Amino acid sequence: MVPFDAFVWPLCDPRTTVGMAPRARIPCPQELPALIRLKYLSPPARWTGLMASPVPALSLQHATQGDPARSLLWRGMLNRYDVRDVLSAVFADQHGCWAWLDLWRTGEADDFTEQETTYLAELAAALTPGLRRSVAGQFHAGTTPDVMVGLDLASRKGDSARPGAPSGQDMAPGPDTGRQGLPEQGVLTLSEDLAVVGRTESVNEWLHLLQPGPVPHHQVPAEVLNVAAQLLAREAGVDHHDAESRVHIGSGRWVLLRANRIAPAAEGSTPPLAVTIQGCMPSDRLDIFARAFGLTQRQRELLLLAAAGADTGTMADTQGVTPYTVQDQFKQIFQACAVHSRAALMALALGTGSWG
């Protein structure tokens, strides 16, 4: 066991590593925007840096050589809540980043030990395949995600909570590609400290589909704060991943959130951030589908060719193999995705109807 006093455990978009659907218990829910901003802007023990490490876990004390003030997150917030150490772990594999976890220790608690770090790293490696499979399950229409996505934020110190389970072809989007019934695109504008300064009316329709933040931030989906913070991290040179995330909202439907900087209205002014919310394009769905089902690079290419309408002969010519090899590859894809035909595969991947 690894004792701790607070935790933060978001899932991630596997391509961009941006957090979403967080499960957390922290002493500072009222400061959530600042916490997220500082987390994304702090390099020490950042989850993206742990992805390439042979041990995908690291404590703040170890990362800063015993001087946590080197961390913007600790300097800007955690020290005010008497946080002594943070043990971070990433849940990633060759297909992408699926989640990250921070465990906090406060007060007179000891620093996290090397043994505890190794244990958490081993636990993360063991849980990662299950997290990826849970995302694959979200493509099955009507399936409830295996990982709970509700926020559980508490202001009580000393709570004994434990975290629960947690290029190719051009494809024109059709009217039935997993986007039906979704609201029109919504846009929120945010200040540099991630306070919402404006929104379109359509954003209100997204609020019941996306996870809200805790009071007093319940009118802002948690995913909005994460993509905006990632944009700040990109601008600061902390991380290079895109400021985007694809979020499952139930019934096999996915939405895309993207953050951009608005052009300045006047010279010298700091323009706000803009976060757009819209239904996922087919290419976005296909990417996360291929990652979630663990497809190989060749299988991924075949998936994209099938989505573009290519026949077996064209696929074989494109890959430089025989048609029989293409058919064998599709058999493996069908087995991995639990379908029996290319039509069913496309229906499942694109959310276009029956996939059985």
mmCIF file of C-alpha atoms in Angstrom:
data_model
loop_
_atom_site.group_PDB
_atom_site.id
_atom_site.type_symbol
_atom_site.label_atom_id
_atom_site.label_comp_id
_atom_site.label_asym_id
_atom_site.label_seq_id
_atom_site.Cartn_x
_atom_site.Cartn_y
_atom_site.Cartn_z
ATOM 1 C CA MET A 1 0.000 0.000 0.000
ATOM 2 C CA VAL A 2 1.034 3.600 -0.654
ATOM 3 C CA PRO A 3 -0.545 6.014 1.880
ATOM 4 C CA PHE A 4 -1.520 9.483 0.651
ATOM 5 C CA ASP A 5 -3.695 12.439 1.633
ATOM 6 C CA ALA A 6 -5.079 13.642 -1.716
ATOM 7 C CA PHE A 7 -5.045 12.533 -5.332
ATOM 8 C CA VAL A 8 -5.733 13.628 -8.911
ATOM 9 C CA TRP A 9 -6.392 10.990 -11.594
ATOM 10 C CA PRO A 10 -7.532 12.165 -15.041
ATOM 11 C CA LEU A 11 -7.858 10.026 -18.119
ATOM 12 C CA CYS A 12 -6.029 11.304 -21.209
ATOM 13 C CA ASP A 13 -6.460 11.667 -24.924
ATOM 14 C CA PRO A 14 -3.927 9.012 -25.988
ATOM 15 C CA ARG A 15 -2.458 11.122 -28.802
ATOM 16 C CA THR A 16 -2.265 14.551 -27.176
ATOM 17 C CA THR A 17 -1.889 13.400 -23.520
ATOM 18 C CA VAL A 18 -4.360 16.143 -22.481
ATOM 19 C CA GLY A 19 -6.342 15.267 -19.369
ATOM 20 C CA MET A 20 -10.092 14.676 -19.284
ATOM 21 C CA ALA A 21 -12.754 13.115 -17.068
ATOM 22 C CA PRO A 22 -10.751 13.662 -13.875
ATOM 23 C CA ARG A 23 -11.381 11.766 -10.685
ATOM 24 C CA ALA A 24 -9.878 13.615 -7.744
ATOM 25 C CA ARG A 25 -9.965 14.440 -4.072
ATOM 26 C CA ILE A 26 -8.041 17.577 -3.196
ATOM 27 C CA PRO A 27 -8.151 20.250 -0.470
ATOM 28 C CA CYS A 28 -8.438 23.134 -2.953
ATOM 29 C CA PRO A 29 -11.370 22.586 -5.370
ATOM 30 C CA GLN A 30 -12.117 26.310 -5.307
ATOM 31 C CA GLU A 31 -8.741 26.895 -6.991
ATOM 32 C CA LEU A 32 -9.149 24.270 -9.698
ATOM 33 C CA PRO A 33 -8.318 26.503 -12.722
ATOM 34 C CA ALA A 34 -5.094 27.676 -11.084
ATOM 35 C CA LEU A 35 -4.184 24.128 -10.064
ATOM 36 C CA ILE A 36 -4.634 22.825 -13.612
ATOM 37 C CA ARG A 37 -2.717 25.738 -15.152
ATOM 38 C CA LEU A 38 0.228 25.289 -12.790
ATOM 39 C CA LYS A 39 0.269 21.514 -13.253
ATOM 40 C CA TYR A 40 0.550 21.844 -17.023
ATOM 41 C CA LEU A 41 3.245 24.532 -16.763
ATOM 42 C CA SER A 42 5.478 22.590 -14.326
ATOM 43 C CA PRO A 43 8.142 20.350 -15.927
ATOM 44 C CA PRO A 44 9.318 18.408 -12.811
ATOM 45 C CA ALA A 45 7.731 14.919 -12.788
ATOM 46 C CA ARG A 46 5.314 15.944 -15.578
ATOM 47 C CA TRP A 47 3.473 12.903 -16.925
ATOM 48 C CA THR A 48 4.668 13.521 -20.485
ATOM 49 C CA GLY A 49 8.259 13.314 -19.303
ATOM 50 C CA LEU A 50 7.584 9.989 -17.592
ATOM 51 C CA MET A 51 6.215 8.326 -20.732
ATOM 52 C CA ALA A 52 9.700 7.495 -22.062
ATOM 53 C CA SER A 53 11.101 6.529 -18.668
ATOM 54 C CA PRO A 54 11.769 2.873 -17.831
ATOM 55 C CA VAL A 55 10.136 3.635 -14.465
ATOM 56 C CA PRO A 56 6.926 5.588 -15.236
ATOM 57 C CA ALA A 57 6.685 7.103 -11.754
ATOM 58 C CA LEU A 58 8.623 9.827 -9.949
ATOM 59 C CA SER A 59 8.260 11.834 -6.754
ATOM 60 C CA LEU A 60 8.450 15.618 -6.655
ATOM 61 C CA GLN A 61 11.147 15.516 -3.983
ATOM 62 C CA HIS A 62 13.300 13.274 -6.158
ATOM 63 C CA ALA A 63 12.613 15.233 -9.360
ATOM 64 C CA THR A 64 13.651 18.501 -7.692
ATOM 65 C CA GLN A 65 16.566 16.993 -5.726
ATOM 66 C CA GLY A 66 14.887 17.826 -2.437
ATOM 67 C CA ASP A 67 13.919 21.387 -3.394
ATOM 68 C CA PRO A 68 10.211 21.347 -4.371
ATOM 69 C CA ALA A 69 10.334 25.135 -4.830
ATOM 70 C CA ARG A 70 11.829 24.348 -8.249
ATOM 71 C CA SER A 71 8.313 23.295 -9.234
ATOM 72 C CA LEU A 72 5.964 26.070 -10.314
ATOM 73 C CA LEU A 73 3.053 23.947 -9.102
ATOM 74 C CA TRP A 74 4.465 23.607 -5.594
ATOM 75 C CA ARG A 75 5.665 27.208 -5.446
ATOM 76 C CA GLY A 76 2.402 28.619 -6.746
ATOM 77 C CA MET A 77 -0.080 26.491 -4.799
ATOM 78 C CA LEU A 78 0.865 23.218 -3.138
ATOM 79 C CA ASN A 79 3.030 24.803 -0.457
ATOM 80 C CA ARG A 80 0.022 26.823 0.739
ATOM 81 C CA TYR A 81 -1.804 23.548 1.396
ATOM 82 C CA ASP A 82 1.156 22.056 3.262
ATOM 83 C CA VAL A 83 1.856 19.493 0.544
ATOM 84 C CA ARG A 84 5.210 17.897 1.298
ATOM 85 C CA ASP A 85 5.607 15.523 -1.644
ATOM 86 C CA VAL A 86 3.776 14.359 -4.770
ATOM 87 C CA LEU A 87 4.194 10.933 -6.354
ATOM 88 C CA SER A 88 3.348 11.023 -10.065
ATOM 89 C CA ALA A 89 2.757 8.109 -12.433
ATOM 90 C CA VAL A 90 1.749 7.828 -16.078
ATOM 91 C CA PHE A 91 -0.378 5.079 -17.634
ATOM 92 C CA ALA A 92 1.011 4.772 -21.165
ATOM 93 C CA ASP A 93 1.936 2.133 -23.731
ATOM 94 C CA GLN A 94 3.004 2.001 -27.383
ATOM 95 C CA HIS A 95 -0.480 3.146 -28.410
ATOM 96 C CA GLY A 96 -0.551 6.344 -26.361
ATOM 97 C CA CYS A 97 -1.065 7.926 -22.959
ATOM 98 C CA TRP A 98 -4.272 6.823 -21.231
ATOM 99 C CA ALA A 99 -4.094 8.495 -17.812
ATOM 100 C CA TRP A 100 -1.830 9.991 -15.180
ATOM 101 C CA LEU A 101 -1.986 10.007 -11.398
ATOM 102 C CA ASP A 102 -0.704 12.343 -8.689
ATOM 103 C CA LEU A 103 -0.677 11.288 -5.016
ATOM 104 C CA TRP A 104 -0.146 14.075 -2.454
ATOM 105 C CA ARG A 105 1.322 13.840 1.035
ATOM 106 C CA THR A 106 0.812 16.720 3.429
ATOM 107 C CA GLY A 107 1.940 17.925 6.834
ATOM 108 C CA GLU A 108 4.466 15.815 8.715
ATOM 109 C CA ALA A 109 4.172 12.816 6.400
ATOM 110 C CA ASP A 110 7.373 11.252 5.110
ATOM 111 C CA ASP A 111 8.518 11.688 1.531
ATOM 112 C CA PHE A 112 7.562 8.948 -0.902
ATOM 113 C CA THR A 113 10.192 6.215 -0.863
ATOM 114 C CA GLU A 114 11.949 4.527 -3.769
ATOM 115 C CA GLN A 115 10.063 1.329 -2.964
ATOM 116 C CA GLU A 116 6.716 3.138 -3.115
ATOM 117 C CA THR A 117 7.701 4.739 -6.410
ATOM 118 C CA THR A 118 8.610 1.356 -7.885
ATOM 119 C CA TYR A 119 5.368 -0.158 -6.614
ATOM 120 C CA LEU A 120 3.255 2.584 -8.204
ATOM 121 C CA ALA A 121 5.174 2.239 -11.480
ATOM 122 C CA GLU A 122 4.458 -1.500 -11.536
ATOM 123 C CA LEU A 123 0.804 -0.866 -10.708
ATOM 124 C CA ALA A 124 0.518 1.679 -13.529
ATOM 125 C CA ALA A 125 1.997 -0.782 -16.018
ATOM 126 C CA ALA A 126 -0.466 -3.462 -14.902
ATOM 127 C CA LEU A 127 -3.514 -1.177 -15.135
ATOM 128 C CA THR A 128 -2.699 0.469 -18.469
ATOM 129 C CA PRO A 129 -4.042 -2.349 -20.712
ATOM 130 C CA GLY A 130 -7.340 -2.239 -18.827
ATOM 131 C CA LEU A 131 -7.629 1.517 -19.260
ATOM 132 C CA ARG A 132 -7.034 1.158 -22.992
ATOM 133 C CA ARG A 133 -9.625 -1.636 -23.256
ATOM 134 C CA SER A 134 -12.158 0.526 -21.421
ATOM 135 C CA VAL A 135 -11.746 3.178 -24.129
ATOM 136 C CA ALA A 136 -12.266 0.513 -26.790
ATOM 137 C CA GLY A 137 -15.489 -0.445 -25.039
ATOM 138 C CA GLN A 138 -16.755 3.121 -25.338
ATOM 139 C CA PHE A 139 -17.122 2.659 -29.105
ATOM 140 C CA HIS A 140 -19.853 0.100 -28.550
ATOM 141 C CA ALA A 141 -23.066 2.099 -28.851
ATOM 142 C CA GLY A 142 -24.900 2.373 -25.574
ATOM 143 C CA THR A 143 -21.961 1.110 -23.519
ATOM 144 C CA THR A 144 -21.243 2.860 -20.240
ATOM 145 C CA PRO A 145 -17.534 3.598 -19.751
ATOM 146 C CA ASP A 146 -15.763 1.154 -17.439
ATOM 147 C CA VAL A 147 -13.940 4.024 -15.760
ATOM 148 C CA MET A 148 -15.979 6.337 -13.565
ATOM 149 C CA VAL A 149 -15.705 9.946 -14.679
ATOM 150 C CA GLY A 150 -17.319 11.830 -11.802
ATOM 151 C CA LEU A 151 -15.361 14.396 -9.895
ATOM 152 C CA ASP A 152 -14.976 13.622 -6.217
ATOM 153 C CA LEU A 153 -13.426 16.727 -4.743
ATOM 154 C CA ALA A 154 -13.243 17.260 -1.004
ATOM 155 C CA SER A 155 -11.842 20.062 1.069
ATOM 156 C CA ARG A 156 -11.193 17.809 4.070
ATOM 157 C CA LYS A 157 -7.603 17.098 4.981
ATOM 158 C CA GLY A 158 -6.676 13.630 6.173
ATOM 159 C CA ASP A 159 -9.343 11.874 4.116
ATOM 160 C CA SER A 160 -8.445 8.234 3.594
ATOM 161 C CA ALA A 161 -9.789 8.136 0.041
ATOM 162 C CA ARG A 162 -8.274 5.839 -2.524
ATOM 163 C CA PRO A 163 -8.546 6.469 -6.266
ATOM 164 C CA GLY A 164 -11.046 4.205 -7.975
ATOM 165 C CA ALA A 165 -10.559 2.408 -11.269
ATOM 166 C CA PRO A 166 -10.091 4.943 -12.960
ATOM 167 C CA SER A 167 -1.370 10.563 -43.386
ATOM 168 C CA GLY A 168 -3.472 9.325 -45.253
ATOM 169 C CA GLN A 169 -6.906 9.485 -46.752
ATOM 170 C CA ASP A 170 -9.208 12.483 -46.914
ATOM 171 C CA MET A 171 -12.633 11.670 -45.552
ATOM 172 C CA ALA A 172 -15.478 14.127 -45.830
ATOM 173 C CA PRO A 173 -17.718 14.055 -42.756
ATOM 174 C CA GLY A 174 -21.183 12.783 -43.468
ATOM 175 C CA PRO A 175 -24.389 13.441 -41.558
ATOM 176 C CA ASP A 176 -24.162 10.071 -39.814
ATOM 177 C CA THR A 177 -20.616 9.746 -38.476
ATOM 178 C CA GLY A 178 -21.208 9.608 -34.742
ATOM 179 C CA ARG A 179 -22.046 13.336 -34.634
ATOM 180 C CA GLN A 180 -25.818 13.133 -35.015
ATOM 181 C CA GLY A 181 -27.872 14.721 -32.268
ATOM 182 C CA LEU A 182 -25.001 16.823 -30.957
ATOM 183 C CA PRO A 183 -25.274 20.574 -30.354
ATOM 184 C CA GLU A 184 -23.703 23.025 -32.770
ATOM 185 C CA GLN A 185 -20.115 24.049 -32.151
ATOM 186 C CA GLY A 186 -19.601 25.930 -28.906
ATOM 187 C CA VAL A 187 -16.847 28.400 -28.079
ATOM 188 C CA LEU A 188 -15.596 29.646 -24.714
ATOM 189 C CA THR A 189 -13.033 32.409 -24.284
ATOM 190 C CA LEU A 190 -10.723 32.314 -21.284
ATOM 191 C CA SER A 191 -8.281 34.715 -19.711
ATOM 192 C CA GLU A 192 -4.638 33.885 -19.022
ATOM 193 C CA ASP A 193 -5.577 32.504 -15.586
ATOM 194 C CA LEU A 194 -8.260 30.267 -17.172
ATOM 195 C CA ALA A 195 -11.236 32.331 -16.038
ATOM 196 C CA VAL A 196 -14.123 32.225 -18.523
ATOM 197 C CA VAL A 197 -14.705 35.668 -20.026
ATOM 198 C CA GLY A 198 -17.180 34.764 -22.762
ATOM 199 C CA ARG A 199 -19.123 31.947 -24.372
ATOM 200 C CA THR A 200 -21.535 31.230 -27.183
ATOM 201 C CA GLU A 201 -25.090 30.218 -26.354
ATOM 202 C CA SER A 202 -24.502 26.715 -27.700
ATOM 203 C CA VAL A 203 -21.997 26.043 -24.898
ATOM 204 C CA ASN A 204 -24.924 25.637 -22.500
ATOM 205 C CA GLU A 205 -26.084 22.621 -24.516
ATOM 206 C CA TRP A 206 -22.711 20.968 -23.997
ATOM 207 C CA LEU A 207 -22.715 21.381 -20.226
ATOM 208 C CA HIS A 208 -24.910 18.347 -19.575
ATOM 209 C CA LEU A 209 -22.767 16.219 -21.912
ATOM 210 C CA LEU A 210 -19.354 17.105 -20.489
ATOM 211 C CA GLN A 211 -18.085 16.789 -16.940
ATOM 212 C CA PRO A 212 -18.550 19.993 -14.911
ATOM 213 C CA GLY A 213 -15.977 21.289 -12.496
ATOM 214 C CA PRO A 214 -16.658 21.612 -8.758
ATOM 215 C CA VAL A 215 -18.504 24.603 -7.312
ATOM 216 C CA PRO A 216 -17.840 27.461 -8.022
ATOM 217 C CA HIS A 217 -16.519 26.216 -11.390
ATOM 218 C CA HIS A 218 -19.475 23.976 -12.203
ATOM 219 C CA GLN A 219 -20.363 25.985 -15.318
ATOM 220 C CA VAL A 220 -17.023 25.105 -16.926
ATOM 221 C CA PRO A 221 -16.413 21.564 -18.215
ATOM 222 C CA ALA A 222 -13.225 20.187 -16.693
ATOM 223 C CA GLU A 223 -11.961 19.274 -20.170
ATOM 224 C CA VAL A 224 -12.059 22.954 -21.199
ATOM 225 C CA LEU A 225 -9.580 23.892 -18.484
ATOM 226 C CA ASN A 226 -7.257 21.060 -19.475
ATOM 227 C CA VAL A 227 -7.020 21.901 -23.187
ATOM 228 C CA ALA A 228 -6.562 25.595 -22.363
ATOM 229 C CA ALA A 229 -3.770 24.759 -19.915
ATOM 230 C CA GLN A 230 -2.083 22.600 -22.550
ATOM 231 C CA LEU A 231 -2.080 25.572 -24.935
ATOM 232 C CA LEU A 232 -0.291 27.620 -22.281
ATOM 233 C CA ALA A 233 2.225 24.784 -21.861
ATOM 234 C CA ARG A 234 2.871 24.730 -25.613
ATOM 235 C CA GLU A 235 3.377 28.479 -25.702
ATOM 236 C CA ALA A 236 5.777 28.273 -22.757
ATOM 237 C CA GLY A 237 7.804 25.503 -24.401
ATOM 238 C CA VAL A 238 7.013 23.035 -21.628
ATOM 239 C CA ASP A 239 5.379 20.463 -23.919
ATOM 240 C CA HIS A 240 4.809 20.097 -27.667
ATOM 241 C CA HIS A 241 1.572 18.077 -27.797
ATOM 242 C CA ASP A 242 -1.503 19.617 -29.426
ATOM 243 C CA ALA A 243 -3.985 21.440 -27.205
ATOM 244 C CA GLU A 244 -6.807 19.049 -28.080
ATOM 245 C CA SER A 245 -8.752 16.218 -26.506
ATOM 246 C CA ARG A 246 -11.358 13.764 -27.732
ATOM 247 C CA VAL A 247 -13.927 12.935 -25.089
ATOM 248 C CA HIS A 248 -16.501 10.143 -25.020
ATOM 249 C CA ILE A 249 -19.930 11.421 -23.976
ATOM 250 C CA GLY A 250 -21.923 8.186 -24.095
ATOM 251 C CA SER A 251 -23.725 6.062 -26.683
ATOM 252 C CA GLY A 252 -20.570 5.724 -28.760
ATOM 253 C CA ARG A 253 -20.375 9.482 -29.365
ATOM 254 C CA TRP A 254 -17.169 11.508 -29.175
ATOM 255 C CA VAL A 255 -16.525 15.238 -29.092
ATOM 256 C CA LEU A 256 -13.387 17.234 -29.835
ATOM 257 C CA LEU A 257 -12.132 20.132 -27.733
ATOM 258 C CA ARG A 258 -9.416 22.390 -29.164
ATOM 259 C CA ALA A 259 -7.722 25.484 -27.698
ATOM 260 C CA ASN A 260 -6.289 28.339 -29.756
ATOM 261 C CA ARG A 261 -5.037 31.838 -29.069
ATOM 262 C CA ILE A 262 -7.270 34.586 -30.466
ATOM 263 C CA ALA A 263 -5.507 37.215 -32.574
ATOM 264 C CA PRO A 264 -4.779 40.356 -30.508
ATOM 265 C CA ALA A 265 -7.221 43.226 -30.939
ATOM 266 C CA ALA A 266 -4.561 45.815 -30.192
ATOM 267 C CA GLU A 267 -0.776 45.846 -30.201
ATOM 268 C CA GLY A 268 0.663 44.925 -26.825
ATOM 269 C CA SER A 269 -2.549 43.413 -25.483
ATOM 270 C CA THR A 270 -2.772 39.793 -24.339
ATOM 271 C CA PRO A 271 -5.474 38.080 -26.392
ATOM 272 C CA PRO A 272 -7.726 35.523 -24.704
ATOM 273 C CA LEU A 273 -7.758 31.802 -25.316
ATOM 274 C CA ALA A 274 -10.579 30.228 -27.294
ATOM 275 C CA VAL A 275 -11.751 26.660 -26.673
ATOM 276 C CA THR A 276 -14.063 25.133 -29.278
ATOM 277 C CA ILE A 277 -16.300 22.131 -28.588
ATOM 278 C CA GLN A 278 -17.687 20.105 -31.490
ATOM 279 C CA GLY A 279 -18.436 16.581 -32.634
ATOM 280 C CA CYS A 280 -15.427 14.502 -33.636
ATOM 281 C CA MET A 281 -14.536 14.301 -37.303
ATOM 282 C CA PRO A 282 -14.181 10.773 -38.766
ATOM 283 C CA SER A 283 -10.372 10.998 -38.836
ATOM 284 C CA ASP A 284 -10.326 11.818 -35.112
ATOM 285 C CA ARG A 285 -12.530 8.834 -34.287
ATOM 286 C CA LEU A 286 -10.472 6.481 -36.443
ATOM 287 C CA ASP A 287 -7.241 7.509 -34.739
ATOM 288 C CA ILE A 288 -8.473 6.877 -31.217
ATOM 289 C CA PHE A 289 -10.264 3.708 -32.382
ATOM 290 C CA ALA A 290 -7.028 2.265 -33.791
ATOM 291 C CA ARG A 291 -5.146 3.131 -30.616
ATOM 292 C CA ALA A 292 -7.809 1.779 -28.265
ATOM 293 C CA PHE A 293 -8.063 -1.564 -30.064
ATOM 294 C CA GLY A 294 -4.275 -1.867 -30.295
ATOM 295 C CA LEU A 295 -4.073 -2.078 -34.080
ATOM 296 C CA THR A 296 -0.671 -2.415 -35.715
ATOM 297 C CA GLN A 297 0.567 0.207 -38.174
ATOM 298 C CA ARG A 298 -0.433 -1.946 -41.174
ATOM 299 C CA GLN A 299 -3.845 -2.631 -39.663
ATOM 300 C CA ARG A 300 -4.289 1.073 -39.025
ATOM 301 C CA GLU A 301 -3.484 1.812 -42.680
ATOM 302 C CA LEU A 302 -6.088 -0.730 -43.768
ATOM 303 C CA LEU A 303 -8.656 0.859 -41.464
ATOM 304 C CA LEU A 304 -8.061 4.265 -43.067
ATOM 305 C CA LEU A 305 -8.184 2.790 -46.574
ATOM 306 C CA ALA A 306 -11.471 1.040 -45.772
ATOM 307 C CA ALA A 307 -12.914 4.292 -44.424
ATOM 308 C CA ALA A 308 -11.890 6.000 -47.677
ATOM 309 C CA GLY A 309 -13.787 3.363 -49.682
ATOM 310 C CA ALA A 310 -10.814 1.447 -51.091
ATOM 311 C CA ASP A 311 -11.373 -2.134 -52.257
ATOM 312 C CA THR A 312 -9.154 -5.109 -51.467
ATOM 313 C CA GLY A 313 -7.111 -4.768 -54.659
ATOM 314 C CA THR A 314 -6.373 -1.113 -54.007
ATOM 315 C CA MET A 315 -5.394 -1.883 -50.424
ATOM 316 C CA ALA A 316 -3.041 -4.646 -51.588
ATOM 317 C CA ASP A 317 -1.396 -2.370 -54.158
ATOM 318 C CA THR A 318 -1.017 0.419 -51.607
ATOM 319 C CA GLN A 319 0.676 -1.851 -49.069
ATOM 320 C CA GLY A 320 2.644 -3.871 -51.610
ATOM 321 C CA VAL A 321 1.128 -7.180 -50.515
ATOM 322 C CA THR A 322 -1.260 -9.747 -51.973
ATOM 323 C CA PRO A 323 -5.051 -9.517 -51.586
ATOM 324 C CA TYR A 324 -4.878 -12.662 -49.426
ATOM 325 C CA THR A 325 -2.577 -10.868 -47.002
ATOM 326 C CA VAL A 326 -5.053 -7.988 -46.802
ATOM 327 C CA GLN A 327 -7.868 -10.426 -46.038
ATOM 328 C CA ASP A 328 -5.781 -12.113 -43.339
ATOM 329 C CA GLN A 329 -5.063 -8.731 -41.768
ATOM 330 C CA PHE A 330 -8.772 -7.900 -41.713
ATOM 331 C CA LYS A 331 -9.504 -11.202 -39.995
ATOM 332 C CA GLN A 332 -7.130 -10.154 -37.223
ATOM 333 C CA ILE A 333 -8.766 -6.722 -37.036
ATOM 334 C CA PHE A 334 -12.233 -8.301 -36.838
ATOM 335 C CA GLN A 335 -11.078 -10.527 -33.993
ATOM 336 C CA ALA A 336 -9.562 -7.609 -32.085
ATOM 337 C CA CYS A 337 -12.694 -5.479 -32.521
ATOM 338 C CA ALA A 338 -15.275 -8.293 -32.109
ATOM 339 C CA VAL A 339 -16.939 -7.719 -35.499
ATOM 340 C CA HIS A 340 -17.418 -9.961 -38.528
ATOM 341 C CA SER A 341 -17.321 -7.689 -41.576
ATOM 342 C CA ARG A 342 -15.795 -4.488 -42.906
ATOM 343 C CA ALA A 343 -19.197 -2.823 -42.849
ATOM 344 C CA ALA A 344 -19.591 -3.648 -39.166
ATOM 345 C CA LEU A 345 -16.038 -2.449 -38.510
ATOM 346 C CA MET A 346 -16.751 0.927 -40.113
ATOM 347 C CA ALA A 347 -20.057 1.243 -38.276
ATOM 348 C CA LEU A 348 -18.283 0.668 -34.963
ATOM 349 C CA ALA A 349 -15.332 2.952 -35.719
ATOM 350 C CA LEU A 350 -17.381 5.822 -37.162
ATOM 351 C CA GLY A 351 -20.528 5.455 -35.062
ATOM 352 C CA THR A 352 -22.748 5.100 -38.110
ATOM 353 C CA GLY A 353 -25.215 2.484 -36.942
ATOM 354 C CA SER A 354 -25.383 -1.228 -36.201
ATOM 355 C CA TRP A 355 -22.021 -2.948 -35.827
ATOM 356 C CA GLY A 356 -23.109 -6.401 -34.798
#
